[in-house]
XYZ file of C-alpha atoms in Angstrom:
409
model
C 114.814 145.444 105.538
C 115.038 144.758 101.616
C 116.312 141.182 100.778
C 115.703 141.722 97.156
C 119.504 140.987 96.464
C 120.058 138.386 98.912
C 122.173 134.883 97.494
C 119.621 132.292 99.129
C 122.383 129.505 98.943
C 125.650 129.086 99.622
C 126.430 125.643 98.655
C 130.192 125.951 96.777
C 130.264 124.907 93.119
C 133.119 122.401 94.028
C 130.915 120.587 96.422
C 127.979 119.240 93.573
C 129.404 116.430 91.934
C 129.482 115.954 87.820
C 125.752 115.089 86.491
C 125.144 111.819 87.201
C 121.647 109.856 87.143
C 119.158 110.204 89.543
C 119.667 107.990 92.200
C 123.033 109.209 92.058
C 122.096 112.787 92.159
C 118.784 111.851 95.243
C 122.449 110.046 97.421
C 125.181 112.736 96.282
C 124.003 116.044 95.199
C 125.517 119.612 96.254
C 127.554 117.641 99.267
C 131.438 116.321 99.457
C 131.895 114.582 102.816
C 135.406 116.448 102.388
C 134.179 120.025 102.960
C 132.733 118.621 106.495
C 135.789 116.311 108.395
C 134.349 113.633 106.370
C 130.922 113.936 107.951
C 129.242 111.168 105.252
C 125.707 112.350 106.538
C 125.365 116.027 105.958
C 125.567 118.383 109.154
C 122.053 119.272 110.998
C 121.984 123.022 111.071
C 119.225 123.045 113.956
C 119.762 126.827 114.425
C 117.122 129.819 114.284
C 119.546 132.585 113.500
C 123.110 132.763 112.167
C 125.961 134.777 114.274
C 127.999 137.938 112.122
C 131.593 137.827 113.346
C 131.167 141.950 113.157
C 128.478 144.262 111.483
C 130.517 144.982 108.176
C 129.801 141.076 107.776
C 126.483 141.204 108.943
C 125.456 144.539 106.180
C 127.300 142.935 103.444
C 124.556 139.766 103.851
C 121.682 142.229 104.323
C 122.960 143.893 101.020
C 123.290 140.623 98.966
C 127.185 141.198 98.860
C 128.322 138.546 100.763
C 127.163 134.585 100.672
C 126.198 134.193 104.404
C 122.782 133.364 106.135
C 120.821 135.261 108.327
C 117.648 133.356 109.374
C 116.156 130.188 108.850
C 113.077 131.457 107.956
C 114.575 132.576 104.540
C 117.428 130.246 104.497
C 119.481 127.504 106.203
C 122.590 125.254 104.961
C 120.459 121.872 105.825
C 117.463 123.246 103.952
C 119.856 124.593 101.201
C 121.496 121.277 100.465
C 117.946 119.607 100.513
C 116.848 122.761 97.575
C 119.309 122.002 95.718
C 119.116 118.046 95.282
C 115.613 118.640 94.816
C 116.486 121.127 91.615
C 118.630 118.950 90.751
C 116.326 116.034 90.048
C 113.499 118.081 89.061
C 115.662 119.517 86.291
C 114.226 123.151 87.699
C 116.319 126.197 88.083
C 115.653 126.247 92.049
C 113.601 124.935 94.722
C 111.771 126.115 97.972
C 111.212 123.945 100.886
C 107.754 124.317 103.307
C 106.804 122.712 106.386
C 104.110 120.570 104.370
C 102.596 120.177 101.328
C 99.679 122.854 101.456
C 102.120 125.473 102.669
C 104.233 125.003 99.194
C 100.611 125.413 97.873
C 99.556 128.338 99.297
C 103.061 130.013 99.551
C 103.294 129.539 95.593
C 100.118 130.998 95.010
C 99.519 133.994 97.378
C 103.307 135.317 95.484
C 101.635 134.947 92.135
C 98.214 136.178 92.287
C 96.742 139.202 93.217
C 93.060 140.382 93.588
C 91.511 140.246 90.301
C 93.492 137.764 88.714
C 92.092 134.494 87.840
C 93.360 130.859 88.145
C 91.860 128.073 85.832
C 92.400 124.989 87.900
C 91.013 121.279 86.742
C 88.057 119.256 87.876
C 89.158 117.019 90.598
C 91.470 118.615 93.783
C 93.237 117.625 96.665
C 90.445 118.344 99.491
C 92.825 120.995 101.285
C 93.631 122.608 97.607
C 90.194 123.105 96.883
C 89.558 124.416 100.315
C 92.422 126.886 99.840
C 90.654 127.757 96.500
C 87.446 128.366 97.139
C 87.648 129.386 100.661
C 90.692 131.657 101.101
C 91.952 133.171 96.829
C 88.438 134.334 96.415
C 87.853 135.978 99.503
C 91.430 137.723 98.578
C 89.795 138.835 95.051
C 90.940 135.618 93.130
C 88.325 134.043 90.434
C 88.566 130.141 90.797
C 87.267 128.205 87.763
C 87.309 124.593 86.981
C 87.870 122.905 83.712
C 87.949 119.724 82.533
C 91.397 119.482 82.013
C 91.481 116.492 80.267
C 90.447 118.000 77.008
C 93.002 120.661 76.589
C 90.547 122.112 73.935
C 88.414 123.168 76.960
C 91.333 124.842 78.134
C 92.016 127.362 74.798
C 88.308 128.403 75.226
C 88.242 129.157 79.027
C 91.453 130.853 79.276
C 90.845 135.047 79.097
C 92.511 138.288 79.898
C 93.093 137.833 83.554
C 94.066 134.182 83.912
C 97.235 133.869 85.975
C 97.900 130.761 86.857
C 96.494 127.177 85.550
C 97.524 124.623 88.480
C 96.271 120.881 88.132
C 97.742 117.448 89.726
C 98.254 114.469 87.647
C 97.080 112.129 88.618
C 94.910 113.879 90.728
C 93.915 112.675 94.054
C 91.449 110.924 94.363
C 90.317 109.715 91.370
C 93.499 109.264 89.042
C 92.299 111.357 86.217
C 95.792 112.556 83.965
C 96.205 115.860 82.706
C 98.374 116.365 79.321
C 101.197 118.440 81.055
C 102.807 119.204 77.493
C 99.530 120.468 75.851
C 98.360 122.063 78.742
C 101.649 124.033 79.195
C 101.779 124.997 75.491
C 98.062 126.676 75.479
C 98.163 128.476 78.777
C 101.818 130.185 77.726
C 100.061 130.843 74.702
C 97.504 132.707 77.058
C 100.515 134.506 79.535
C 99.727 132.351 82.083
C 102.459 130.228 84.421
C 101.531 126.640 85.088
C 101.503 124.574 88.411
C 101.235 120.846 88.754
C 100.938 119.222 92.079
C 103.655 116.114 91.333
C 103.239 114.308 94.572
C 101.783 110.939 93.410
C 104.809 110.814 91.204
C 107.237 112.109 92.128
C 110.388 113.564 89.873
C 111.779 110.019 89.496
C 108.168 109.021 87.559
C 107.470 112.074 86.276
C 109.346 115.667 85.434
C 106.343 118.257 84.598
C 108.912 121.214 83.950
C 110.813 119.035 81.441
C 107.231 118.923 79.352
C 106.512 122.761 80.246
C 105.478 123.785 83.529
C 106.513 126.499 85.547
C 106.172 124.809 88.727
C 105.936 121.629 90.288
C 104.716 121.415 93.603
C 104.770 118.300 96.094
C 103.757 117.207 99.889
C 106.969 116.078 101.080
C 105.462 113.982 103.638
C 104.521 111.314 101.677
C 106.495 109.706 98.957
C 109.968 111.762 99.171
C 109.806 111.622 102.830
C 108.849 108.077 102.424
C 108.061 106.921 106.068
C 105.534 108.391 107.224
C 107.059 110.347 110.307
C 107.326 114.038 108.713
C 105.491 116.906 107.154
C 106.864 118.683 104.614
C 105.973 120.777 101.297
C 108.555 121.782 97.993
C 108.233 123.841 95.320
C 110.671 123.506 92.150
C 110.634 126.310 89.444
C 111.764 126.757 86.013
C 112.695 129.943 86.834
C 114.847 131.320 89.830
C 113.311 134.436 90.044
C 109.850 133.062 90.663
C 111.636 131.026 93.402
C 113.360 133.687 95.039
C 110.000 135.664 94.877
C 108.159 132.935 96.607
C 110.681 132.671 99.095
C 110.580 136.140 99.964
C 107.308 136.850 100.001
C 104.978 133.682 100.504
C 107.135 131.865 102.209
C 108.827 134.719 104.334
C 105.957 137.186 104.756
C 102.881 135.282 103.680
C 102.805 131.916 105.459
C 105.766 131.558 107.254
C 105.429 127.616 106.496
C 109.120 126.871 106.952
C 110.546 123.679 106.942
C 112.698 122.372 110.137
C 116.553 121.524 109.924
C 115.482 118.147 111.391
C 112.807 117.410 108.615
C 114.861 118.410 106.050
C 117.658 116.087 106.831
C 114.787 113.023 107.324
C 113.185 114.394 103.366
C 116.982 114.004 102.673
C 117.838 110.802 104.143
C 114.129 109.266 101.902
C 115.796 110.579 98.827
C 118.418 107.908 99.037
C 115.945 105.051 98.545
C 113.147 107.010 96.830
C 114.454 105.286 93.318
C 113.797 101.737 95.231
C 110.977 101.991 97.417
C 108.605 103.630 93.857
C 110.154 100.717 92.125
C 108.231 98.169 94.645
C 104.970 100.556 95.041
C 104.779 100.738 91.528
C 105.167 97.143 91.030
C 102.984 96.141 93.760
C 100.549 98.695 92.627
C 100.233 97.398 89.461
C 99.873 93.606 90.510
C 96.670 94.863 93.078
C 95.295 96.561 90.374
C 94.931 94.265 88.071
C 93.306 91.809 91.032
C 90.722 94.204 91.626
C 90.178 94.669 88.156
C 89.420 91.095 87.622
C 87.738 90.654 90.904
C 83.324 90.218 90.660
C 82.875 92.626 93.413
C 84.382 95.780 91.672
C 82.827 98.313 89.457
C 85.669 100.188 87.684
C 89.421 100.558 88.557
C 91.313 103.524 88.220
C 95.277 103.259 87.659
C 96.961 104.421 85.011
C 98.734 100.958 84.009
C 95.472 98.782 83.500
C 94.565 98.917 79.511
C 91.245 99.990 80.338
C 92.249 103.075 81.701
C 90.852 105.946 79.446
C 94.207 107.592 79.644
C 96.605 104.639 79.296
C 98.263 106.141 76.792
C 98.713 109.593 78.142
C 100.305 107.637 81.087
C 103.192 105.989 78.873
C 104.331 109.179 77.187
C 104.502 111.371 80.690
C 104.985 109.080 83.358
C 108.503 106.698 83.832
C 105.953 104.084 85.551
C 102.208 104.017 86.626
C 102.532 105.050 90.428
C 101.807 103.511 93.701
C 97.881 104.479 93.931
C 94.779 103.049 93.259
C 91.347 104.211 93.461
C 88.296 102.219 92.867
C 84.278 101.192 93.402
C 82.446 98.652 94.705
C 79.442 97.420 92.982
C 77.600 97.695 96.290
C 78.826 101.203 96.172
C 79.265 103.201 99.715
C 77.621 100.556 102.375
C 80.065 97.988 100.193
C 83.166 100.368 100.166
C 82.832 100.748 103.772
C 82.208 97.138 104.256
C 85.563 96.343 102.803
C 87.452 98.938 104.857
C 86.488 97.835 107.913
C 86.932 94.134 107.021
C 91.113 94.855 106.367
C 93.269 93.641 108.700
C 96.494 94.528 107.556
C 96.016 96.949 105.268
C 95.821 100.497 107.580
C 92.967 102.666 107.242
C 94.141 106.214 107.371
C 95.124 109.196 105.284
C 97.898 110.583 103.562
C 99.818 108.453 101.094
C 103.378 107.196 100.054
C 104.209 105.462 103.283
C 105.936 101.738 103.802
C 102.833 100.906 104.861
C 99.983 100.153 102.277
C 96.986 102.616 103.871
C 93.118 102.843 102.493
C 90.999 105.927 102.784
C 87.681 107.195 101.911
C 87.633 110.491 100.100
C 84.043 111.219 100.939
C 83.584 110.896 104.180
C 88.326 111.649 105.079
C 90.348 114.053 102.704
C 87.377 115.281 100.407
C 84.893 115.806 103.407
C 85.951 119.610 102.483
C 83.401 119.014 99.208
C 79.519 119.021 99.465
C 77.869 115.575 98.110
C 77.160 117.976 94.913
C 80.640 119.120 94.515
C 81.955 115.542 94.928
C 79.639 114.685 92.411
C 80.440 117.622 90.078
C 83.989 116.828 90.238
C 83.888 113.251 89.962
C 84.726 112.130 93.599
C 81.657 109.181 94.184
C 80.773 108.478 97.639
C 81.425 104.790 97.176
C 85.579 105.552 96.080
C 88.205 104.251 97.907
C 91.505 104.858 97.745
C 94.747 102.634 98.393
C 98.391 104.039 98.538
C 99.881 100.657 97.927
C 103.212 100.156 100.154
C 105.987 98.133 100.686
C 104.794 94.836 102.026
C 105.212 91.688 100.646
C 102.805 91.438 98.119
C 101.376 87.868 98.584
C 100.075 89.485 102.019
C 98.569 92.701 100.346
C 96.357 90.437 97.880
C 95.487 87.718 101.074
C 93.908 90.713 102.848
C 92.403 92.659 99.963
C 91.051 89.031 98.908
C 89.243 88.411 101.828
C 87.337 92.103 102.405
C 86.513 91.916 99.208
C 84.602 88.512 99.899
C 82.823 90.418 102.846
């Protein structure tokens, strides 16, 4: 089966509205109800395979001469609409969606790296990404090196002839460190490497890495893009449509099979409709809570880009529209105090993940970053006493009251 020339979407150009603002595109892009018997909500194509009216039509599809669908592991009309919408919001050339955020990361990097290649990554990574790099890529002959990407000069020194990818999160999970996307992308491109940015914390509404020079922006859509804690999904948005097609036909179709379901794609499109409203509320509440934590005598340090005391506050103002809904902080009592704080919470929910309507608290050292050894956590800036908050959509007065009483304990 040779699918290299297969068209991967079949959304008619006429169905795409003229360019509008972010919220308008999040709601309308790529869909015209008039083309679907007036249905306001895009149809759900809950099918694994697609029937051909005759053999000749099927042959034309496989040859890439017909704009048709073959099998949902490759493409599906519901998924294609979501991909078109995400590409518009990120100002990219194309997008591919997956069954999880890790599906997006693994399929993308399997497609970009070969044995003998090198990937340079920041000091701080999400725990499962760290595990994939060190327990997955390295087994297949890919060298992984950590570099302090908060200092672009260190990347210049680290770049080598085998460096193919520079990968980082900004803000990073869980300690909120930022990387200058524009500066790092320029250095990476000079050395012939591509740049992949995990944009989960910000979403395209707060930050658009491709416009700052990155080649790929990956997301766990389980988080803010879905927004309701009822699905797992991932996405990668590409500046280069050819790279997107390669990731789809190799990383997704053959290497991982990390296919997103059509019902989950429809749920993500529902979430996109309220993304701007939700992110505005997340950001506003997080700013208030971060300021409260910063001024509380029990806290030792608060990591939040919106605080003037945050070391990279100026960078945050340059490359982020707002400062996000995530906060990390450490209490003066260290690990024991952090655990007491978490156990004392009554309204705030103790759970991993982020970006839900509910405010969530988690302890990275024992939860999301337990794949790190204690020595690795120390080396990568994740203290045992660090607490991470994903600020939800509850009334701010109720959140402040719950956090205050937990701190008082």
